[in-house]
C-alpha cells in the first residue's frame, strides 16, 4: 500500500510538474509573440541624492502591456524569460530602449540622469552583453557615463575569468556597475575584491521594517560601513515613508529610491516628474 501510495504521489507530482512546465512553455511562446508586437514597455523609477534632494538617476523596469491582463509586473514573466532563454532577446530590446530614452532626456536637457539597466545572469551566460551594450551606445549616441548596469550577486559569485574579461571590456566602454539586491545573496564579500563596481543597492527587504526591527537596522548599518570603507556609492531601495528616510540619513546613507517619492513611471510621466521636482527644489 505504502508503495502504491508512494508511486501515486510520485505520479501526481510529475503531472503537476508537467502542467507547470506546459504553462511556462505557453507563457514563453506568448512572450515571444509579445516581443514582436511591442507589448513590452519600460517604466522609470527616480533615484535621489538624499543630501541635495536632486534626482540623479532612473532605474528602467520592464512591464508587459498585455491586451487582456493589463500591465503585468516583471516578477510574473522575467523568471520564465530566464528559463526559456528569451531573456536574451528581451534584454537586447531593454538595453536599446533604455539607452534610446536616456539619450532623449539628455537632448531635452533633463540630465544628467544615469539610467540603471537590470541585466540577468542568463544574459551573460547565453548572450553577448558586451556587443549588445556597445552597439546600443553607438546607435543611440548616449554617453556611457549615463549608463549603469545592475548586476546580481549571484552573477559575481560565478568568479569566472571569462566573466571578468566581459566586465572589464564593458567597463572600458565607460559605463558603471552596481550590485542589485545587495545583502540578500551571500555573506562572503570577497567577490567585491575581484569585480570592480561603483555602487551597492541595499535590498528593500532590509529597508521595509528598518524603523521597527533592530536586526534590519544593524544590517543596514553594517552595509553602510562596508560601502564607506570600500568607497562605493550606496543607494537604499524601497523607501516608502519619511521615518525610514530620516533613519537612513542618520545612518549615513547618501542615495535612495522608493514609493516615498515615486513608483516607476512611463517615460513621459517620468519627465514631468523630474520637471515638477526641479521646480519645487528651486523655490
Ligand atoms: P529590482 O531590480 O530590485 O527592482 C526594484 C523593484 O522594487 C521594482 O519592482 C520596483 O518597482 C520595486 N520598488 C521600488 N520602490 C519600491 C517601494 O518603495 N516599495 C516596494 N514595495 N517596491 C518598490 P518591479 O518593477 O516589479 O521589478 C521586480 C524585479 O524584476 C526587479 O527587481 C528585477 O530583478 C526584475 N526586473 C525588472 N525589470 C527588469 C529588466 O528590465 N531586466 C531584468 N533582467 N530584470 C528586470
Ligand atoms: Mg534593479
Ligand atoms: Mg533591487
Ligand atoms: Mg529585486
Tab-separated table of C-alpha atoms and ligand atoms in Angstrom:
chain	number	residue	atom	x	y	z
A	1	UNK	CA	0.000	0.000	0.000
A	2	UNK	CA	2.669	2.380	1.065
A	3	UNK	CA	4.483	1.558	-2.104
A	4	UNK	CA	1.391	2.141	-4.200
A	5	UNK	CA	0.703	5.404	-2.418
A	6	UNK	CA	4.313	6.335	-2.990
A	7	UNK	CA	4.023	5.631	-6.659
A	8	UNK	CA	0.826	7.562	-6.782
A	9	UNK	CA	2.368	10.537	-5.063
A	10	UNK	CA	5.217	10.500	-7.488
A	11	UNK	CA	2.850	10.402	-10.426
A	12	UNK	CA	0.756	13.300	-9.106
A	13	UNK	CA	3.924	15.247	-8.542
A	14	UNK	CA	5.093	14.524	-12.061
A	15	UNK	CA	1.801	15.623	-13.547
A	16	UNK	CA	1.811	18.916	-11.712
A	17	UNK	CA	5.373	19.443	-12.847
A	18	UNK	CA	4.295	18.802	-16.402
A	19	UNK	CA	1.409	21.222	-16.074
A	20	UNK	CA	3.754	23.833	-14.719
A	21	UNK	CA	6.254	23.191	-17.483
A	22	UNK	CA	3.477	23.365	-20.066
A	23	UNK	CA	2.234	26.653	-18.608
A	24	UNK	CA	5.729	28.069	-18.743
A	25	UNK	CA	6.170	26.971	-22.324
A	26	UNK	CA	2.858	28.555	-23.185
A	27	UNK	CA	3.788	31.780	-21.438
A	28	UNK	CA	7.189	31.800	-23.120
A	29	UNK	CA	5.616	31.493	-26.549
A	30	UNK	CA	3.161	34.290	-25.736
A	31	UNK	CA	6.075	36.429	-24.630
A	32	UNK	CA	7.957	35.739	-27.814
A	33	UNK	CA	4.945	36.951	-29.777
A	34	UNK	CA	4.563	39.931	-27.431
A	35	UNK	CA	8.135	40.994	-28.166
A	36	UNK	CA	7.285	41.138	-31.852
A	37	UNK	CA	4.114	43.127	-31.135
A	38	UNK	CA	5.909	45.705	-28.962
A	39	UNK	CA	3.829	44.838	-25.925
A	40	UNK	CA	6.742	45.399	-23.577
A	41	UNK	CA	7.466	48.822	-22.182
A	42	UNK	CA	9.963	50.338	-19.767
A	43	UNK	CA	8.984	52.357	-16.725
A	44	UNK	CA	11.498	54.508	-14.877
A	45	UNK	CA	11.851	54.996	-11.150
A	46	UNK	CA	13.674	58.138	-9.992
A	47	UNK	CA	16.712	57.880	-7.722
A	48	UNK	CA	17.670	60.662	-5.326
A	49	UNK	CA	20.667	62.222	-3.676
A	50	UNK	CA	19.426	62.400	-0.099
A	51	UNK	CA	21.531	65.448	0.761
A	52	UNK	CA	20.657	67.730	-2.135
A	53	UNK	CA	17.293	66.175	-2.938
A	54	UNK	CA	18.277	66.047	-6.594
A	55	UNK	CA	17.292	63.307	-9.000
A	56	UNK	CA	20.458	61.512	-10.036
A	57	UNK	CA	19.176	58.536	-11.947
A	58	UNK	CA	16.353	56.389	-13.230
A	59	UNK	CA	16.046	52.634	-12.913
A	60	UNK	CA	14.494	51.095	-16.015
A	61	UNK	CA	11.928	48.445	-15.067
A	62	UNK	CA	10.205	46.366	-17.712
A	63	UNK	CA	6.425	45.840	-17.877
A	64	UNK	CA	4.250	43.791	-20.196
A	65	UNK	CA	1.254	45.667	-21.546
A	66	UNK	CA	-0.883	42.598	-22.010
A	67	UNK	CA	-4.017	43.155	-24.147
A	68	UNK	CA	-6.211	41.247	-21.672
A	69	UNK	CA	-4.298	41.126	-18.414
A	70	UNK	CA	-3.252	44.772	-18.390
A	71	UNK	CA	0.148	45.774	-17.012
A	72	UNK	CA	1.986	42.610	-15.965
A	73	UNK	CA	4.865	43.119	-13.468
A	74	UNK	CA	8.283	41.591	-14.247
A	75	UNK	CA	8.106	39.184	-11.312
A	76	UNK	CA	5.475	37.318	-13.320
A	77	UNK	CA	7.447	36.907	-16.538
A	78	UNK	CA	11.184	37.566	-16.050
A	79	UNK	CA	11.772	34.138	-14.422
A	80	UNK	CA	10.032	32.462	-17.375
A	81	UNK	CA	12.040	34.583	-19.793
A	82	UNK	CA	15.183	33.470	-17.976
A	83	UNK	CA	14.294	29.778	-18.008
A	84	UNK	CA	13.363	29.810	-21.676
A	85	UNK	CA	16.359	31.887	-22.741
A	86	UNK	CA	14.023	34.537	-24.127
A	87	UNK	CA	15.615	36.989	-21.696
A	88	UNK	CA	18.471	37.343	-24.193
A	89	UNK	CA	16.247	38.742	-26.927
A	90	UNK	CA	14.124	40.681	-24.450
A	91	UNK	CA	17.255	42.069	-22.820
A	92	UNK	CA	18.505	43.299	-26.186
A	93	UNK	CA	15.338	45.300	-26.575
A	94	UNK	CA	15.528	46.578	-22.973
A	95	UNK	CA	19.103	47.853	-23.279
A	96	UNK	CA	18.469	49.570	-26.591
A	97	UNK	CA	15.197	51.105	-25.414
A	98	UNK	CA	16.662	52.365	-22.129
A	99	UNK	CA	19.622	53.955	-23.930
A	100	UNK	CA	17.335	55.498	-26.529
A	101	UNK	CA	15.187	57.051	-23.795
A	102	UNK	CA	18.155	58.302	-21.787
A	103	UNK	CA	19.509	59.979	-24.928
A	104	UNK	CA	16.162	61.732	-25.484
A	105	UNK	CA	16.255	63.065	-21.923
A	106	UNK	CA	19.822	64.207	-22.406
A	107	UNK	CA	18.855	66.018	-25.603
A	108	UNK	CA	15.961	67.639	-23.757
A	109	UNK	CA	18.330	68.952	-21.116
A	110	UNK	CA	16.761	66.852	-18.400
A	111	UNK	CA	20.036	65.317	-17.264
A	112	UNK	CA	22.409	64.236	-16.084
A	113	UNK	CA	20.225	61.228	-15.413
A	114	UNK	CA	22.030	57.914	-15.214
A	115	UNK	CA	19.820	55.105	-16.446
A	116	UNK	CA	20.095	51.870	-14.453
A	117	UNK	CA	19.538	48.747	-16.522
A	118	UNK	CA	18.938	45.368	-14.882
A	119	UNK	CA	20.941	42.595	-16.511
A	120	UNK	CA	20.104	38.979	-15.783
A	121	UNK	CA	22.947	36.494	-15.227
A	122	UNK	CA	21.417	34.455	-18.050
A	123	UNK	CA	22.173	37.301	-20.446
A	124	UNK	CA	25.858	36.967	-19.617
A	125	UNK	CA	25.716	33.212	-19.926
A	126	UNK	CA	23.743	32.949	-23.146
A	127	UNK	CA	24.022	36.344	-24.776
A	128	UNK	CA	26.748	38.779	-25.784
A	129	UNK	CA	26.211	41.631	-23.325
A	130	UNK	CA	29.376	43.396	-24.414
A	131	UNK	CA	28.354	43.573	-28.047
A	132	UNK	CA	24.791	44.443	-27.137
A	133	UNK	CA	25.733	47.373	-24.919
A	134	UNK	CA	28.427	48.736	-27.215
A	135	UNK	CA	26.011	48.563	-30.151
A	136	UNK	CA	23.286	50.336	-28.171
A	137	UNK	CA	25.704	53.088	-27.125
A	138	UNK	CA	26.825	53.534	-30.707
A	139	UNK	CA	23.324	53.550	-32.183
A	140	UNK	CA	21.874	55.967	-29.630
A	141	UNK	CA	24.999	58.108	-29.149
A	142	UNK	CA	24.324	58.056	-25.415
A	143	UNK	CA	27.398	58.963	-23.341
A	144	UNK	CA	28.410	55.769	-21.482
A	145	UNK	CA	28.670	57.708	-18.193
A	146	UNK	CA	24.878	57.852	-18.286
A	147	UNK	CA	24.576	54.061	-18.099
A	148	UNK	CA	24.758	51.832	-15.051
A	149	UNK	CA	24.344	48.089	-15.386
A	150	UNK	CA	22.691	46.464	-12.370
A	151	UNK	CA	24.293	43.091	-11.704
A	152	UNK	CA	23.230	40.423	-9.254
A	153	UNK	CA	25.406	38.978	-6.522
A	154	UNK	CA	24.747	35.514	-7.945
A	155	UNK	CA	26.430	36.547	-11.194
A	156	UNK	CA	29.555	37.825	-9.449
A	157	UNK	CA	29.780	34.658	-7.376
A	158	UNK	CA	30.481	32.712	-10.549
A	159	UNK	CA	34.016	34.041	-10.272
A	160	UNK	CA	34.967	33.114	-13.814
A	161	UNK	CA	37.825	34.558	-15.813
A	162	UNK	CA	35.543	34.798	-18.800
A	163	UNK	CA	33.084	36.975	-16.884
A	164	UNK	CA	35.895	39.110	-15.524
A	165	UNK	CA	37.015	39.885	-19.057
A	166	UNK	CA	33.497	40.727	-20.219
A	167	UNK	CA	33.006	43.090	-17.295
A	168	UNK	CA	36.395	44.700	-17.875
A	169	UNK	CA	35.562	45.263	-21.522
A	170	UNK	CA	32.199	46.732	-20.585
A	171	UNK	CA	33.871	48.991	-18.064
A	172	UNK	CA	36.340	50.187	-20.662
A	173	UNK	CA	33.354	51.453	-22.650
A	174	UNK	CA	32.958	53.975	-19.822
A	175	UNK	CA	29.853	52.779	-18.029
A	176	UNK	CA	29.454	51.815	-14.379
A	177	UNK	CA	28.143	48.856	-12.397
A	178	UNK	CA	26.013	48.359	-9.341
A	179	UNK	CA	25.155	45.276	-7.335
A	180	UNK	CA	21.398	44.882	-7.037
A	181	UNK	CA	19.580	43.452	-4.004
A	182	UNK	CA	22.805	43.700	-2.055
A	183	UNK	CA	22.853	41.723	1.179
A	184	UNK	CA	20.428	39.002	0.130
A	185	UNK	CA	22.755	36.788	-1.838
A	186	UNK	CA	25.835	35.830	0.050
A	187	UNK	CA	27.669	36.624	3.227
A	188	UNK	CA	31.170	36.313	1.859
A	189	UNK	CA	32.046	39.635	0.312
A	190	UNK	CA	35.343	38.572	-1.225
A	191	UNK	CA	33.895	38.897	-4.717
A	192	UNK	CA	33.988	42.674	-4.188
A	193	UNK	CA	37.775	42.353	-4.498
A	194	UNK	CA	37.658	40.652	-7.865
A	195	UNK	CA	34.979	42.705	-9.573
A	196	UNK	CA	35.116	46.457	-9.585
A	197	UNK	CA	31.720	48.058	-9.050
A	198	UNK	CA	30.731	51.654	-8.321
A	199	UNK	CA	27.615	51.213	-6.277
A	200	UNK	CA	25.716	48.867	-3.980
A	201	UNK	CA	21.927	48.792	-3.887
A	202	UNK	CA	20.693	47.771	-0.425
A	203	UNK	CA	17.849	45.344	-0.897
A	204	UNK	CA	14.424	46.599	0.069
A	205	UNK	CA	13.829	43.654	2.387
A	206	UNK	CA	16.167	45.373	4.889
A	207	UNK	CA	14.556	48.780	4.397
A	208	UNK	CA	10.904	47.811	4.718
A	209	UNK	CA	10.939	47.459	8.513
A	210	UNK	CA	14.069	49.461	9.219
A	211	UNK	CA	12.489	51.663	11.892
A	212	UNK	CA	10.868	48.722	13.708
A	213	UNK	CA	13.415	45.951	13.500
A	214	UNK	CA	16.760	46.301	15.269
A	215	UNK	CA	18.248	43.467	13.214
A	216	UNK	CA	17.400	45.165	9.959
A	217	UNK	CA	18.888	48.376	11.255
A	218	UNK	CA	22.079	46.570	12.270
A	219	UNK	CA	22.376	45.005	8.813
A	220	UNK	CA	21.759	48.278	7.012
A	221	UNK	CA	24.254	49.995	9.262
A	222	UNK	CA	26.845	47.303	8.505
A	223	UNK	CA	26.237	47.611	4.767
A	224	UNK	CA	26.722	51.376	5.009
A	225	UNK	CA	30.083	50.753	6.751
A	226	UNK	CA	31.137	48.315	4.030
A	227	UNK	CA	30.241	50.797	1.303
A	228	UNK	CA	32.047	53.626	3.071
A	229	UNK	CA	35.220	51.688	3.722
A	230	UNK	CA	35.339	50.358	0.163
A	231	UNK	CA	34.476	53.838	-1.128
A	232	UNK	CA	31.471	52.598	-3.014
A	233	UNK	CA	28.329	54.571	-3.622
A	234	UNK	CA	25.274	53.239	-1.889
A	235	UNK	CA	21.586	53.504	-2.640
A	236	UNK	CA	18.712	52.230	-0.499
A	237	UNK	CA	15.766	50.723	-2.384
A	238	UNK	CA	12.185	50.560	-1.217
A	239	UNK	CA	11.979	53.740	0.896
A	240	UNK	CA	8.273	54.264	1.499
A	241	UNK	CA	7.988	56.793	4.318
A	242	UNK	CA	9.569	59.813	5.954
A	243	UNK	CA	10.659	57.958	9.114
A	244	UNK	CA	12.603	55.395	7.122
A	245	UNK	CA	14.188	58.150	5.060
A	246	UNK	CA	15.213	60.084	8.178
A	247	UNK	CA	16.724	56.995	9.773
A	248	UNK	CA	18.705	56.197	6.624
A	249	UNK	CA	20.084	59.721	6.542
A	250	UNK	CA	21.075	59.426	10.218
A	251	UNK	CA	22.807	56.142	9.473
A	252	UNK	CA	24.777	57.818	6.694
A	253	UNK	CA	23.098	56.546	3.548
A	254	UNK	CA	23.502	59.043	0.706
A	255	UNK	CA	21.081	57.888	-2.007
A	256	UNK	CA	17.594	56.433	-2.213
A	257	UNK	CA	14.683	55.342	-4.331
A	258	UNK	CA	11.189	54.225	-3.408
A	259	UNK	CA	7.462	54.846	-3.322
A	260	UNK	CA	8.067	57.680	-0.833
A	261	UNK	CA	8.933	59.735	-3.927
A	262	UNK	CA	7.501	57.740	-6.788
A	263	UNK	CA	6.948	54.282	-8.252
A	264	UNK	CA	8.393	53.537	-11.691
A	265	UNK	CA	6.655	55.743	-14.273
A	266	UNK	CA	6.128	55.673	-18.035
A	267	UNK	CA	8.816	57.782	-19.756
A	268	UNK	CA	6.613	60.835	-20.364
A	269	UNK	CA	5.383	60.869	-16.771
A	270	UNK	CA	8.940	60.447	-15.530
A	271	UNK	CA	9.943	63.558	-17.432
A	272	UNK	CA	7.023	65.537	-15.952
A	273	UNK	CA	8.002	64.274	-12.517
A	274	UNK	CA	11.576	65.500	-12.956
A	275	UNK	CA	10.439	68.914	-14.191
A	276	UNK	CA	7.978	69.343	-11.299
A	277	UNK	CA	10.566	68.150	-8.808
A	278	UNK	CA	13.179	70.521	-10.135
A	279	UNK	CA	10.752	73.450	-9.978
A	280	UNK	CA	9.944	72.558	-6.353
A	281	UNK	CA	13.618	72.316	-5.390
A	282	UNK	CA	14.352	75.767	-6.774
A	283	UNK	CA	11.542	77.525	-4.900
B	1	LIG	P1	14.829	45.195	-8.726
B	1	LIG	O1	15.779	45.429	-9.837
B	1	LIG	O2	15.401	45.020	-7.377
B	1	LIG	O3	13.825	46.417	-8.787
B	1	LIG	C1	13.224	47.024	-7.679
B	1	LIG	C2	11.783	46.619	-7.551
B	1	LIG	O4	11.231	47.220	-6.377
B	1	LIG	C3	10.880	47.092	-8.682
B	1	LIG	O5	9.852	46.126	-8.842
B	1	LIG	C4	10.301	48.385	-8.126
B	1	LIG	O6	9.090	48.764	-8.746
B	1	LIG	C5	10.082	47.973	-6.705
B	1	LIG	N1	10.036	49.104	-5.781
B	1	LIG	C6	10.638	50.299	-5.892
B	1	LIG	N2	10.396	51.079	-4.840
B	1	LIG	C7	9.605	50.372	-4.019
B	1	LIG	C8	8.998	50.649	-2.742
B	1	LIG	O7	9.152	51.714	-2.148
B	1	LIG	N3	8.254	49.650	-2.177
B	1	LIG	C9	8.081	48.443	-2.805
B	1	LIG	N4	7.331	47.533	-2.195
B	1	LIG	N5	8.629	48.153	-4.016
B	1	LIG	C10	9.385	49.110	-4.605
B	1	LIG	P2	9.458	45.565	-10.283
B	1	LIG	O8	9.461	46.667	-11.291
B	1	LIG	O9	8.227	44.766	-10.090
B	1	LIG	O10	10.676	44.609	-10.639
B	1	LIG	C11	10.927	43.446	-9.904
B	1	LIG	C12	12.220	42.792	-10.327
B	1	LIG	O11	12.132	42.313	-11.673
B	1	LIG	C13	13.413	43.737	-10.327
B	1	LIG	O12	13.914	43.896	-9.023
B	1	LIG	C14	14.358	42.992	-11.248
B	1	LIG	O13	15.009	41.957	-10.549
B	1	LIG	C15	13.405	42.382	-12.260
B	1	LIG	N6	13.373	43.268	-13.438
B	1	LIG	C16	12.620	44.365	-13.666
B	1	LIG	N7	12.899	44.914	-14.861
B	1	LIG	C17	13.889	44.143	-15.406
B	1	LIG	C18	14.622	44.199	-16.635
B	1	LIG	O14	14.473	45.107	-17.478
B	1	LIG	N8	15.554	43.216	-16.850
B	1	LIG	C19	15.789	42.229	-15.928
B	1	LIG	N9	16.714	41.297	-16.219
B	1	LIG	N10	15.119	42.151	-14.770
B	1	LIG	C20	14.182	43.099	-14.508
B	2	LIG	MG1	17.325	46.614	-10.084
B	3	LIG	MG1	16.810	45.538	-6.175
B	4	LIG	MG1	14.895	42.563	-6.786
